[in-house]
PDB file of C-alpha atoms in Angstrom:
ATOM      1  CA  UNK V   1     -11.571   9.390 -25.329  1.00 62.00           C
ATOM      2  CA  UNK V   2      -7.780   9.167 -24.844  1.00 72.00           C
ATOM      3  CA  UNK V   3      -6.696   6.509 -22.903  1.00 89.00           C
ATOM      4  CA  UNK V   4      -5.301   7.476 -19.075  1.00 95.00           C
ATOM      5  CA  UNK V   5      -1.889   7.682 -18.206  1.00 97.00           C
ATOM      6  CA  UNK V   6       0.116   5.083 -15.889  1.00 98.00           C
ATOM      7  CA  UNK V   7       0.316   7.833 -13.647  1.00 98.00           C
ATOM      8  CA  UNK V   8      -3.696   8.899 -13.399  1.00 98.00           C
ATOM      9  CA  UNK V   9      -4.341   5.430 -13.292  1.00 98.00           C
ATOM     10  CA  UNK V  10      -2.170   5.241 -10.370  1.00 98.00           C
ATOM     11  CA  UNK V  11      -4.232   8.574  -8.735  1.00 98.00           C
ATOM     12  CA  UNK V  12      -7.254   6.518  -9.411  1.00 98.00           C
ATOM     13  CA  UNK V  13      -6.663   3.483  -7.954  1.00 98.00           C
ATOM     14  CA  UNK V  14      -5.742   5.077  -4.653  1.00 98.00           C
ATOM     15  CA  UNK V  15      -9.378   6.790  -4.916  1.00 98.00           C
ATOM     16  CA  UNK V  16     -10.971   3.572  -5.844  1.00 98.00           C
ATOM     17  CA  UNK V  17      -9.344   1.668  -2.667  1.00 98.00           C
ATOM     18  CA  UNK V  18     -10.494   4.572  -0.035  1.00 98.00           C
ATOM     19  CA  UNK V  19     -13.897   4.938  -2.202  1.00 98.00           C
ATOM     20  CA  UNK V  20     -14.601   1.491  -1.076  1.00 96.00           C
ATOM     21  CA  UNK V  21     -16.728   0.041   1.437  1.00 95.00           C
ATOM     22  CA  UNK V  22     -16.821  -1.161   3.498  1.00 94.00           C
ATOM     23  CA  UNK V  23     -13.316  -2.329   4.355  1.00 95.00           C
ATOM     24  CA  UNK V  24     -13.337  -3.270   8.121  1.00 96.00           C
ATOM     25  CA  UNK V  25     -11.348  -1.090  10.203  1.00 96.00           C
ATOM     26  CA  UNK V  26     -10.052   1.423   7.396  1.00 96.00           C
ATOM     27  CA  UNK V  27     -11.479   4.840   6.570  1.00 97.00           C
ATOM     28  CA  UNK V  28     -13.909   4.371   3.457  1.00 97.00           C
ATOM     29  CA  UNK V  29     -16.590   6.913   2.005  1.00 96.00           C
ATOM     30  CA  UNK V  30     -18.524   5.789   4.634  1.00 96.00           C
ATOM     31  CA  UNK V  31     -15.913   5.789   7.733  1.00 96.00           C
ATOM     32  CA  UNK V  32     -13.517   8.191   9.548  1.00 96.00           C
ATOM     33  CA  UNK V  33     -10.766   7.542  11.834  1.00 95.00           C
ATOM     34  CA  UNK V  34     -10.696   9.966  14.784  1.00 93.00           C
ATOM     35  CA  UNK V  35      -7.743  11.774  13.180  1.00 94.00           C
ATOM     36  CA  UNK V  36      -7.807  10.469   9.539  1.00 96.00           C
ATOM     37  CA  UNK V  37     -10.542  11.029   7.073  1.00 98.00           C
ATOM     38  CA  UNK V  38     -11.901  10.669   3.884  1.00 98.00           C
ATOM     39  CA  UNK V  39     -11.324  13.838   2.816  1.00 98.00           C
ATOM     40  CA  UNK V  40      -7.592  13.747   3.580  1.00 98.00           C
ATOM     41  CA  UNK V  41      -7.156  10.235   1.547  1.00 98.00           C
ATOM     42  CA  UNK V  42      -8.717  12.703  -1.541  1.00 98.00           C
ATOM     43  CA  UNK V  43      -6.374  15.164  -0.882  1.00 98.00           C
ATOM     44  CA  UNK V  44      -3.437  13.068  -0.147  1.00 98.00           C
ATOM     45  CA  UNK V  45      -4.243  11.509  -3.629  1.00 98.00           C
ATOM     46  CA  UNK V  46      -4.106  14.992  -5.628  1.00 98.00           C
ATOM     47  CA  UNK V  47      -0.790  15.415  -4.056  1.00 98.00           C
ATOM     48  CA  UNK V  48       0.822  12.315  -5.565  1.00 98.00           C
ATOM     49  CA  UNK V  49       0.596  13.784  -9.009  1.00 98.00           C
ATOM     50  CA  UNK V  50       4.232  15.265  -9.541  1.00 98.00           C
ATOM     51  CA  UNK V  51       5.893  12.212  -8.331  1.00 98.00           C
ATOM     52  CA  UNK V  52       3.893   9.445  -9.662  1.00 98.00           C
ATOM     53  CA  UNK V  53       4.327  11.203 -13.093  1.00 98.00           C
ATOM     54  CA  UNK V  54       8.138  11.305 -12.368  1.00 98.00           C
ATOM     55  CA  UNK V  55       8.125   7.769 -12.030  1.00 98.00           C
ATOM     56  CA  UNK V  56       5.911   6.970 -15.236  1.00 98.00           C
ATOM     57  CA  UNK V  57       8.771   9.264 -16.848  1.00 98.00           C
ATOM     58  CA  UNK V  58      11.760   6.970 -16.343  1.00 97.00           C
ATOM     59  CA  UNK V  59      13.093   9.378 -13.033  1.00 98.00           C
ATOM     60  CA  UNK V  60      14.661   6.609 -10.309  1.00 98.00           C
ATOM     61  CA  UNK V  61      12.020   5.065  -8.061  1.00 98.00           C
ATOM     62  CA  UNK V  62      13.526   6.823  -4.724  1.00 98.00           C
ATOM     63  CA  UNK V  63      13.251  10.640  -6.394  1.00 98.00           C
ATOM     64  CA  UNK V  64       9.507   9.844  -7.453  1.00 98.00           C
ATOM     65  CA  UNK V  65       8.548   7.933  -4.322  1.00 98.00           C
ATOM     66  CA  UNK V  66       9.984  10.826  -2.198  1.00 98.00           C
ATOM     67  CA  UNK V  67       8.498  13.401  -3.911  1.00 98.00           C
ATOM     68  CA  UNK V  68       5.131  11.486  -4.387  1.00 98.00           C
ATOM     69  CA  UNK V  69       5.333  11.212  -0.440  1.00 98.00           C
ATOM     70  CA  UNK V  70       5.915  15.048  -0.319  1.00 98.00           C
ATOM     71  CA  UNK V  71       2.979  15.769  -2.366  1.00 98.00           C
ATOM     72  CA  UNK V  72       0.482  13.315  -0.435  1.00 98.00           C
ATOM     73  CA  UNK V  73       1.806  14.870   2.909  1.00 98.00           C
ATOM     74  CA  UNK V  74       0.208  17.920   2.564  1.00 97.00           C
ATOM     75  CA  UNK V  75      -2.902  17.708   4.058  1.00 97.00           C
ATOM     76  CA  UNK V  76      -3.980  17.778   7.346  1.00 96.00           C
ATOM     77  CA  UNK V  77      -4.046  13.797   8.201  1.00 97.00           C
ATOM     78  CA  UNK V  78      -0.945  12.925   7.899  1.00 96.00           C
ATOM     79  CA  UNK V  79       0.124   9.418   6.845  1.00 98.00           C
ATOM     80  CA  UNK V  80      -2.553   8.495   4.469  1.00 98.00           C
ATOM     81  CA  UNK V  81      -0.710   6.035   1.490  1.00 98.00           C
ATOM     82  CA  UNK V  82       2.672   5.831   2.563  1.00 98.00           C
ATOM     83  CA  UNK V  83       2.157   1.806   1.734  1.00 98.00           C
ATOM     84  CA  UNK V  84       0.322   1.995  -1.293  1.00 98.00           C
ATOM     85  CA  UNK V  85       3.168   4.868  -2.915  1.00 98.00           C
ATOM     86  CA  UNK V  86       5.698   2.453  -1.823  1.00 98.00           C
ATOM     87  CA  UNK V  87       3.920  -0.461  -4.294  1.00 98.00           C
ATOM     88  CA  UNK V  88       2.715   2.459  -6.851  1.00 99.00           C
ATOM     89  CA  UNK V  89       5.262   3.985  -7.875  1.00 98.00           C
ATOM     90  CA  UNK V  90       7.629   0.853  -9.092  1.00 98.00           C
ATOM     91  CA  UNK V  91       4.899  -0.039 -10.616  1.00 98.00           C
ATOM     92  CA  UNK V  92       4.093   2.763 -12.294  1.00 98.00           C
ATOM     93  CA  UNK V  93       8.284   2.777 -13.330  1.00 98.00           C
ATOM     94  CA  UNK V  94       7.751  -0.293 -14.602  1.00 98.00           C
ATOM     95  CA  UNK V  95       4.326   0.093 -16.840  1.00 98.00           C
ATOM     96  CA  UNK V  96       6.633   2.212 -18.962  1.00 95.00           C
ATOM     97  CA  UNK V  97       7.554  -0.880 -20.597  1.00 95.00           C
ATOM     98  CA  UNK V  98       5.215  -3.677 -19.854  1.00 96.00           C
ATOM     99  CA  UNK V  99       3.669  -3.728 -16.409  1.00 98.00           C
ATOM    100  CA  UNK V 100       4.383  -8.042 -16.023  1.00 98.00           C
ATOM    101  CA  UNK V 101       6.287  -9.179 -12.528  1.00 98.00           C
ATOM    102  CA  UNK V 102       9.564 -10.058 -14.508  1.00 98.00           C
ATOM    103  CA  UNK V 103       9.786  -6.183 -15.368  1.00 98.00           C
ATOM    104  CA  UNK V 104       8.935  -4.928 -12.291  1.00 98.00           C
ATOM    105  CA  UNK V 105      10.971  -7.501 -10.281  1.00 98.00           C
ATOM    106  CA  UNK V 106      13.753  -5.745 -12.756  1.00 98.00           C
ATOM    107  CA  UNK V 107      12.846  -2.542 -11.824  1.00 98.00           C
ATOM    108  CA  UNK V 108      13.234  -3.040  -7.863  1.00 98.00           C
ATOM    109  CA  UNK V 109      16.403  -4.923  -8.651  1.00 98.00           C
ATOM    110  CA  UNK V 110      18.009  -1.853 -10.159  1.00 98.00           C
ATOM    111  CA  UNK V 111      17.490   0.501  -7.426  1.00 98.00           C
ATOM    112  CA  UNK V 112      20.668   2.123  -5.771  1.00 98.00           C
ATOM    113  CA  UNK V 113      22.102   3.515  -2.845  1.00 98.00           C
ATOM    114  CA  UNK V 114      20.844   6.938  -3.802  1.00 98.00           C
ATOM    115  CA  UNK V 115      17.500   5.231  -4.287  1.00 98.00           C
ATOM    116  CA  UNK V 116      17.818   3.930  -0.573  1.00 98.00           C
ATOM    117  CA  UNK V 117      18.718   7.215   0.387  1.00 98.00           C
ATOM    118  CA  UNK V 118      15.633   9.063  -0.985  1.00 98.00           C
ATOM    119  CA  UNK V 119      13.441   6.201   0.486  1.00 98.00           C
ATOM    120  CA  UNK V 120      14.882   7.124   4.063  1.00 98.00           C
ATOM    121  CA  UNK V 121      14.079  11.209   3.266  1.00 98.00           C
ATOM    122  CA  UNK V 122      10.556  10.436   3.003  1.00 98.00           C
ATOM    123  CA  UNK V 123       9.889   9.716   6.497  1.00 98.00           C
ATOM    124  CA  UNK V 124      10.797  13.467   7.278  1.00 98.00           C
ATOM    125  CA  UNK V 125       8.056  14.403   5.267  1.00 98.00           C
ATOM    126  CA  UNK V 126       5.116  12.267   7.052  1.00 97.00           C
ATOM    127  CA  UNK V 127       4.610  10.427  10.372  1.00 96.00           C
ATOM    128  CA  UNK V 128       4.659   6.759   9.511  1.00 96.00           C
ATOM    129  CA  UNK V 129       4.180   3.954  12.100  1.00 94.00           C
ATOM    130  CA  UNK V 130       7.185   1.700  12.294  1.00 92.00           C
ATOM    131  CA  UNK V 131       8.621  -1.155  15.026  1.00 87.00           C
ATOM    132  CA  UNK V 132      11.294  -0.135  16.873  1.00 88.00           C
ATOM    133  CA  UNK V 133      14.028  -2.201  15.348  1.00 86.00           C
ATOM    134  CA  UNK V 134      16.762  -4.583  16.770  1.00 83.00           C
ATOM    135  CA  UNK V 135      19.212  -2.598  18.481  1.00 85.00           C
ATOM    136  CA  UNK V 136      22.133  -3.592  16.043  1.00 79.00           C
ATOM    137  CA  UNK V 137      19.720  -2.328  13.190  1.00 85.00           C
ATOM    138  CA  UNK V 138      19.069   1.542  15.595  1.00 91.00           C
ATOM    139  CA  UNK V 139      21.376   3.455  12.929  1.00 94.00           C
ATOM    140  CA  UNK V 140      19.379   1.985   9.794  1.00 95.00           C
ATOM    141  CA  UNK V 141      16.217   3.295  12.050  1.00 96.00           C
ATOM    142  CA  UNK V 142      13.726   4.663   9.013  1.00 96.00           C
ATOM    143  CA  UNK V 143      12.573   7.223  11.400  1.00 95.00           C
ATOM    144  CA  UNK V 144      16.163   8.677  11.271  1.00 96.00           C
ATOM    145  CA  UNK V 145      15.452  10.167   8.024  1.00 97.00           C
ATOM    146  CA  UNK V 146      18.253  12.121   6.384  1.00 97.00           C
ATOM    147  CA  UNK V 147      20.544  11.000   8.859  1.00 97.00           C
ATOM    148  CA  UNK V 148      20.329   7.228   8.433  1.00 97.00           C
ATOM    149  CA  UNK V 149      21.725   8.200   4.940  1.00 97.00           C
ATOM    150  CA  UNK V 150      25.592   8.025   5.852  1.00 97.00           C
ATOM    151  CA  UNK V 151      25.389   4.367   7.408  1.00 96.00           C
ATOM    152  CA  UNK V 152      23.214   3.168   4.175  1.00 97.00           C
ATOM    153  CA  UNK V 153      26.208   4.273   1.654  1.00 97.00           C
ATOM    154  CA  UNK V 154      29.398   3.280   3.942  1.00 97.00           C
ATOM    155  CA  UNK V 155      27.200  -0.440   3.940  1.00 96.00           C
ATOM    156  CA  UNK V 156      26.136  -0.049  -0.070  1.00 98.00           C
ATOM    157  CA  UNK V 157      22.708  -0.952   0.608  1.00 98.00           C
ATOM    158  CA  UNK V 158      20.422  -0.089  -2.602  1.00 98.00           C
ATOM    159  CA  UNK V 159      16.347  -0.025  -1.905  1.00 98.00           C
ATOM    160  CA  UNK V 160      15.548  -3.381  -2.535  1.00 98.00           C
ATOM    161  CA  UNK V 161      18.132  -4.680   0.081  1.00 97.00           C
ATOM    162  CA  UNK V 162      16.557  -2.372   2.481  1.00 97.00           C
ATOM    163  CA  UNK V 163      13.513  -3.620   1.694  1.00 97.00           C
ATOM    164  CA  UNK V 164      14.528  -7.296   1.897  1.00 96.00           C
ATOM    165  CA  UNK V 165      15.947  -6.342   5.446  1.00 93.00           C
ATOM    166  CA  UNK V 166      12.176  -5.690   6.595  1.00 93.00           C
ATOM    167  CA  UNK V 167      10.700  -8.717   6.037  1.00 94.00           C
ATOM    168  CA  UNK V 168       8.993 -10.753   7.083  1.00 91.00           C
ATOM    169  CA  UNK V 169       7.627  -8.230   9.417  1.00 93.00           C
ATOM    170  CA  UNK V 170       6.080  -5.798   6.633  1.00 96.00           C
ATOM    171  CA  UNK V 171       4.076  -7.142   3.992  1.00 98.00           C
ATOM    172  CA  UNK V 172       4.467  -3.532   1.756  1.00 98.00           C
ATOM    173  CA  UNK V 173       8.698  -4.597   1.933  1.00 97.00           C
ATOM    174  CA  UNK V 174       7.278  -8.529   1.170  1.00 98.00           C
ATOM    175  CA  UNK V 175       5.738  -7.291  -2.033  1.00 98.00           C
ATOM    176  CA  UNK V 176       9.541  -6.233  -3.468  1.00 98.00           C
ATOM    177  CA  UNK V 177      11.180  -9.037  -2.809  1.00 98.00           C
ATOM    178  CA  UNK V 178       8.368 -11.968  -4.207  1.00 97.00           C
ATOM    179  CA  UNK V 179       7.919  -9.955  -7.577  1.00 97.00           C
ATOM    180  CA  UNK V 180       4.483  -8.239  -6.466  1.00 98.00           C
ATOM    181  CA  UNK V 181       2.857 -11.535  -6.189  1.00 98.00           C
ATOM    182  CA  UNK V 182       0.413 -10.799  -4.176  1.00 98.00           C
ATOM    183  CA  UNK V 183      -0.661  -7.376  -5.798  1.00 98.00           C
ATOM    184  CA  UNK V 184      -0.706  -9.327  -9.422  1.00 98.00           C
ATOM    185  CA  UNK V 185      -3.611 -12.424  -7.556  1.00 98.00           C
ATOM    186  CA  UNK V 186      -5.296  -9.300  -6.232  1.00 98.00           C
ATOM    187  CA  UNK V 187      -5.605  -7.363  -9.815  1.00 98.00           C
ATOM    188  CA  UNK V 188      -6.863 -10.837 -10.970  1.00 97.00           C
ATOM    189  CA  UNK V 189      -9.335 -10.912  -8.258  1.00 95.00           C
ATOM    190  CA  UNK V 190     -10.592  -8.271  -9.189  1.00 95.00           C
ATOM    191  CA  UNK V 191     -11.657  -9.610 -12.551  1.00 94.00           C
ATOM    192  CA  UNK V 192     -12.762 -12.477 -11.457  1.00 91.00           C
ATOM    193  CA  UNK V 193     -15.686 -11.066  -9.337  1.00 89.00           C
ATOM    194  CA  UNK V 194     -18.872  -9.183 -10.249  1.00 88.00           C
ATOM    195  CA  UNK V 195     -20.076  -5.882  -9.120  1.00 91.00           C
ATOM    196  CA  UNK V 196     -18.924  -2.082  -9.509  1.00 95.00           C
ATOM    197  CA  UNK V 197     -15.341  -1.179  -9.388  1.00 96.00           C
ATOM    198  CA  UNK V 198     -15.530  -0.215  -5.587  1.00 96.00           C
ATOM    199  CA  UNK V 199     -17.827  -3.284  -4.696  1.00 94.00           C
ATOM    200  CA  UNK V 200     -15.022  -4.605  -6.376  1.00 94.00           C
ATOM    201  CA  UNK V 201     -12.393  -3.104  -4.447  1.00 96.00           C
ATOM    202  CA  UNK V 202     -14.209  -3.953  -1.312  1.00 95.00           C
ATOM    203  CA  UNK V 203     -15.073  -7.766  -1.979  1.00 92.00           C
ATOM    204  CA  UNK V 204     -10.628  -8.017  -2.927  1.00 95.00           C
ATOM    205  CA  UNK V 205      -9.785  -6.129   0.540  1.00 96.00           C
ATOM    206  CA  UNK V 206     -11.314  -9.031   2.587  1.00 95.00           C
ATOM    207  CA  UNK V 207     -10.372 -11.546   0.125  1.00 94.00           C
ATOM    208  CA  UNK V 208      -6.527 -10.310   1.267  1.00 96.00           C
ATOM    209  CA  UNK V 209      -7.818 -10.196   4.487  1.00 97.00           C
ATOM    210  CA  UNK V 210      -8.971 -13.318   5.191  1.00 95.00           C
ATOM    211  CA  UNK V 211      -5.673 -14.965   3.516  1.00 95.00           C
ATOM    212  CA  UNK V 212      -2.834 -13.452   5.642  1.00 97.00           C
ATOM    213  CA  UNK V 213      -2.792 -11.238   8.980  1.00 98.00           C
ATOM    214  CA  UNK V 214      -2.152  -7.503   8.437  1.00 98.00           C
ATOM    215  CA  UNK V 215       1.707  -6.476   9.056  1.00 98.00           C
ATOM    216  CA  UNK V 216       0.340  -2.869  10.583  1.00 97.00           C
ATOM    217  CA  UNK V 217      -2.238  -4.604  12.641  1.00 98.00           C
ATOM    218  CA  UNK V 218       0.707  -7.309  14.306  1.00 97.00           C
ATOM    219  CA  UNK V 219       2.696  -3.902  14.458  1.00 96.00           C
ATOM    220  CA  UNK V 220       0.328  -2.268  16.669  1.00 96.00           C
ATOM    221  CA  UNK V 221      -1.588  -4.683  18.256  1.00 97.00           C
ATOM    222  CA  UNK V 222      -0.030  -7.945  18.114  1.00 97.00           C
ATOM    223  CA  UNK V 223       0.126 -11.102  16.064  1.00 97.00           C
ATOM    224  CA  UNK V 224      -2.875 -12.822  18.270  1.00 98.00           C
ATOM    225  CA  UNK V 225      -4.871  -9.232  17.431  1.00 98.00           C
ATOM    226  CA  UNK V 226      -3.932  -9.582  14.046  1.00 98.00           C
ATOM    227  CA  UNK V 227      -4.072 -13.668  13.527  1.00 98.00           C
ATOM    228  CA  UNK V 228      -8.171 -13.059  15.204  1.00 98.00           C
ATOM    229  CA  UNK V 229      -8.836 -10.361  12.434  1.00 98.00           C
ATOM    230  CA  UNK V 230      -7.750 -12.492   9.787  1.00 97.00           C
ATOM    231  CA  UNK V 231      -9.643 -15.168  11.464  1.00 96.00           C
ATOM    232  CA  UNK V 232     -13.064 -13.181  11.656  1.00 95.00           C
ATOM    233  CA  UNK V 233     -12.478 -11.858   7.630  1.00 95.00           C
ATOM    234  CA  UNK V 234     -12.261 -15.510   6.677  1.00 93.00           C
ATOM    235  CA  UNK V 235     -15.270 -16.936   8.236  1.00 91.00           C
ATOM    236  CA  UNK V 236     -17.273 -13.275   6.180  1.00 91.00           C
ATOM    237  CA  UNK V 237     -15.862 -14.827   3.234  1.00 85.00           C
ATOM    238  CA  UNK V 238     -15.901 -18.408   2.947  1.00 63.00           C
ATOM    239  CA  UNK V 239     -18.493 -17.786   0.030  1.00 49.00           C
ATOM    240  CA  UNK V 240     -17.995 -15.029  -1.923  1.00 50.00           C
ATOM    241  CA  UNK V 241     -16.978 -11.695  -0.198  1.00 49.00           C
ATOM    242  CA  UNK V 242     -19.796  -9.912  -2.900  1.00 55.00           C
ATOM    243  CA  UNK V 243     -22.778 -12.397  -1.256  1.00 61.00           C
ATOM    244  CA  UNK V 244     -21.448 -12.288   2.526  1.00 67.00           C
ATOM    245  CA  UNK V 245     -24.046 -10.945   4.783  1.00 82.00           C
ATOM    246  CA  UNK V 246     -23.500  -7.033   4.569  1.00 84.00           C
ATOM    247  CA  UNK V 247     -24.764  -6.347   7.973  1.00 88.00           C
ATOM    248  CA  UNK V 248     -21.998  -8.779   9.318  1.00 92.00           C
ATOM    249  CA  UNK V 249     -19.107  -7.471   7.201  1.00 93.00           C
ATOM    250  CA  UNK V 250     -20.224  -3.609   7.953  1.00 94.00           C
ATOM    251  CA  UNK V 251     -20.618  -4.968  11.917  1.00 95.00           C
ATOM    252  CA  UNK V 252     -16.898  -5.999  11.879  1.00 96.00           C
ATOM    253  CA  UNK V 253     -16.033  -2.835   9.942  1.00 96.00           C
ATOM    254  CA  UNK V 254     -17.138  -0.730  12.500  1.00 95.00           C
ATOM    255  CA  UNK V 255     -15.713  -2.567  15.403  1.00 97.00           C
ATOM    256  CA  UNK V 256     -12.443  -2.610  14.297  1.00 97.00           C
ATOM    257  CA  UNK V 257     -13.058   1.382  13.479  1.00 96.00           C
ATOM    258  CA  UNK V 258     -13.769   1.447  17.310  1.00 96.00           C
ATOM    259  CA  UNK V 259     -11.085  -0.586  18.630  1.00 96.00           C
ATOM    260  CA  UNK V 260      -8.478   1.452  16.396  1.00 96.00           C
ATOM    261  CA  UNK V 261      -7.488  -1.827  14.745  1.00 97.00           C
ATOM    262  CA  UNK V 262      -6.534  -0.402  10.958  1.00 97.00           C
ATOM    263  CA  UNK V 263      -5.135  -3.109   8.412  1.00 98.00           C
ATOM    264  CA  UNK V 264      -3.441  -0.754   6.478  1.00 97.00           C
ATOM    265  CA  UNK V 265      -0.938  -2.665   4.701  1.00 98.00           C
ATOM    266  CA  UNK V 266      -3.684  -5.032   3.524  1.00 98.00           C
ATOM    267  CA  UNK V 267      -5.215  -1.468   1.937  1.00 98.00           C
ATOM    268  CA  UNK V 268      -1.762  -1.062   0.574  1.00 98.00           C
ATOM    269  CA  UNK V 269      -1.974  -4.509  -1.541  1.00 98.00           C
ATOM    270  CA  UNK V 270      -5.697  -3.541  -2.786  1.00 98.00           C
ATOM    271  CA  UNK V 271      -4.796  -0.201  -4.369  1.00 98.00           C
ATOM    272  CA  UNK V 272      -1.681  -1.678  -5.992  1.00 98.00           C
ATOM    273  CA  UNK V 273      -4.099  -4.342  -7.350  1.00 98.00           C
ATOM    274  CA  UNK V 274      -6.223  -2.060  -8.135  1.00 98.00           C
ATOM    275  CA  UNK V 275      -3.533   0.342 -10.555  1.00 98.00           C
ATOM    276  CA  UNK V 276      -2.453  -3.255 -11.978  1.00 98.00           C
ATOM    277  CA  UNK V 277      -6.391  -3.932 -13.347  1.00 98.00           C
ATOM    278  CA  UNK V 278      -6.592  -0.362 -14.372  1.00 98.00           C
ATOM    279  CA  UNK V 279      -3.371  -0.673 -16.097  1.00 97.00           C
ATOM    280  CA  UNK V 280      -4.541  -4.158 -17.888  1.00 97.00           C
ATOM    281  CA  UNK V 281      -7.777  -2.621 -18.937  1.00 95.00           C
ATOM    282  CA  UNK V 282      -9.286  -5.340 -16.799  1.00 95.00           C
ATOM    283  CA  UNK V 283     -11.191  -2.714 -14.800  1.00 95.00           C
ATOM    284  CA  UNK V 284     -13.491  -0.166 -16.081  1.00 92.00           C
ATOM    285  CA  UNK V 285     -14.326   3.227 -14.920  1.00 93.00           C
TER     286      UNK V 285
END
């Protein structure tokens, strides 16, 4: 059997991080969001194709992200991996060569202008949550789009320094400018604990959890919401996130379903650890 491409193996980590469960408060195969569901994370997936294979053919990483984000927008949910294509798809750039952090920090480093640019044109294609930002930052609003574009070249600012200009609010952003560090401990998470790939993918999502509060979460809710979920994740894993009590960890899943409290940039990390295994042949499937 031929071995799978970068890009599939980006497609299937995205699968494998929905597939699992349970991951408390995000949809899973086993949980729906009033107005997000399973279904559209499969079809959001399918969509990524053209651009993730863009980016596993050398194209720059705002063209592929863009049109990755294109692709995975339609479907009926709306924002389903914004986050995750945002970590994918340097990745996937930089497996071309050798998917290690120095290559991939190099990758991020050489974005451009028109890179930024491209970035920005991807928010016209989806609904993504965002802070409001400082009023001195309200023309390099994301949610601007296409029209931010003018103020990002007549200031020269390439991807990565947008991306450095958005932390340490957003933990996706935090990934580009620490070399994927915390992507590369989740991959190796992964092969350090037992069980099925998505018991797997499951067991890693607290693990993340339980280490650092969720940037969407303090978005939405608060830093006190988001400090208390971290909080609660922690005391499910002290252990071993595979021999927590299931009821409890299912319990919390479903109250943070209820409350609306979704740590999706903690999902984000998972599937980019996820592609990273895959990648290393650390992870069968």
């Amino acid at each position: 059997m031929p071995p799978r491409t970068p890009a599939q193996n980006a497609r299937l980590a995205l699968l494998l991080e929905v597939a699992g469960t349970p991951k408390p408060g995000n949809v899973d195969r086993h949980r729906d969001l009033p107005d997000l569901r399973f279904d559209h994370f499969l079809a959001g997936t399918v969509g990524t194709e053209r651009g993730l294979e863009m980016a596993a053919e050398g194209a720059a990483v705002g063209t592929a992200f863009e049109r990755a984000v294109k692709g995975m927008a339609a479907q009926g949910g709306g924002n389903t991996q914004f986050g995750a294509l945002l970590l994918l798809t340097p990745l996937v750039r930089a497996a071309r060569e050798e998917l290690a952090q120095p290559v991939v920090e190099s990758v991020v480093e050489e974005t451009t202008v028109a890179d930024a640019a491209n970035f920005y044109r991807a928010f016209e294609h989806v609904d993504v949550f965002v802070a409001d930002p400082p009023e001195d930052m309200a023309p390099l609003d994301v949610r601007r789009g296409g029209d931010a574009v003018p103020t990002l070249e007549e200031r020269g600012l390439t991807l990565l320094d947008v991306m450095d200009r958005s932390v340490p609010g957003d933990d996706v952003a935090r990934e580009w400018v620490t070399g994927f560090e915390r992507s590369f401990a989740a991959a190796q998470r992964l092969t350090d604990v037992d069980g099925t790939p998505l018991e797997r993918a499951a067991a890693v999502f607290l693990s993340l959890l339980a280490e650092r509060p969720d940037t969407l979460v303090a978005k939405r809710h608060g830093e006190d919401v988001a400090r208390d979920v971290t909080e609660h994740a922690a005391e499910l894993h002290d252990a071993n996130a595979l021999e927590a009590d299931p009821d409890a960890v299912e319990t919390f899943a479903d109250e943070l379903v209820e409350r609306g409290v979704n740590p999706g940039t903690t999902a984000d990390v998972t599937a980019a650890g996820l592609f990273i295994a895959l990648e290393h042949g650390d992870l069968e499937v």
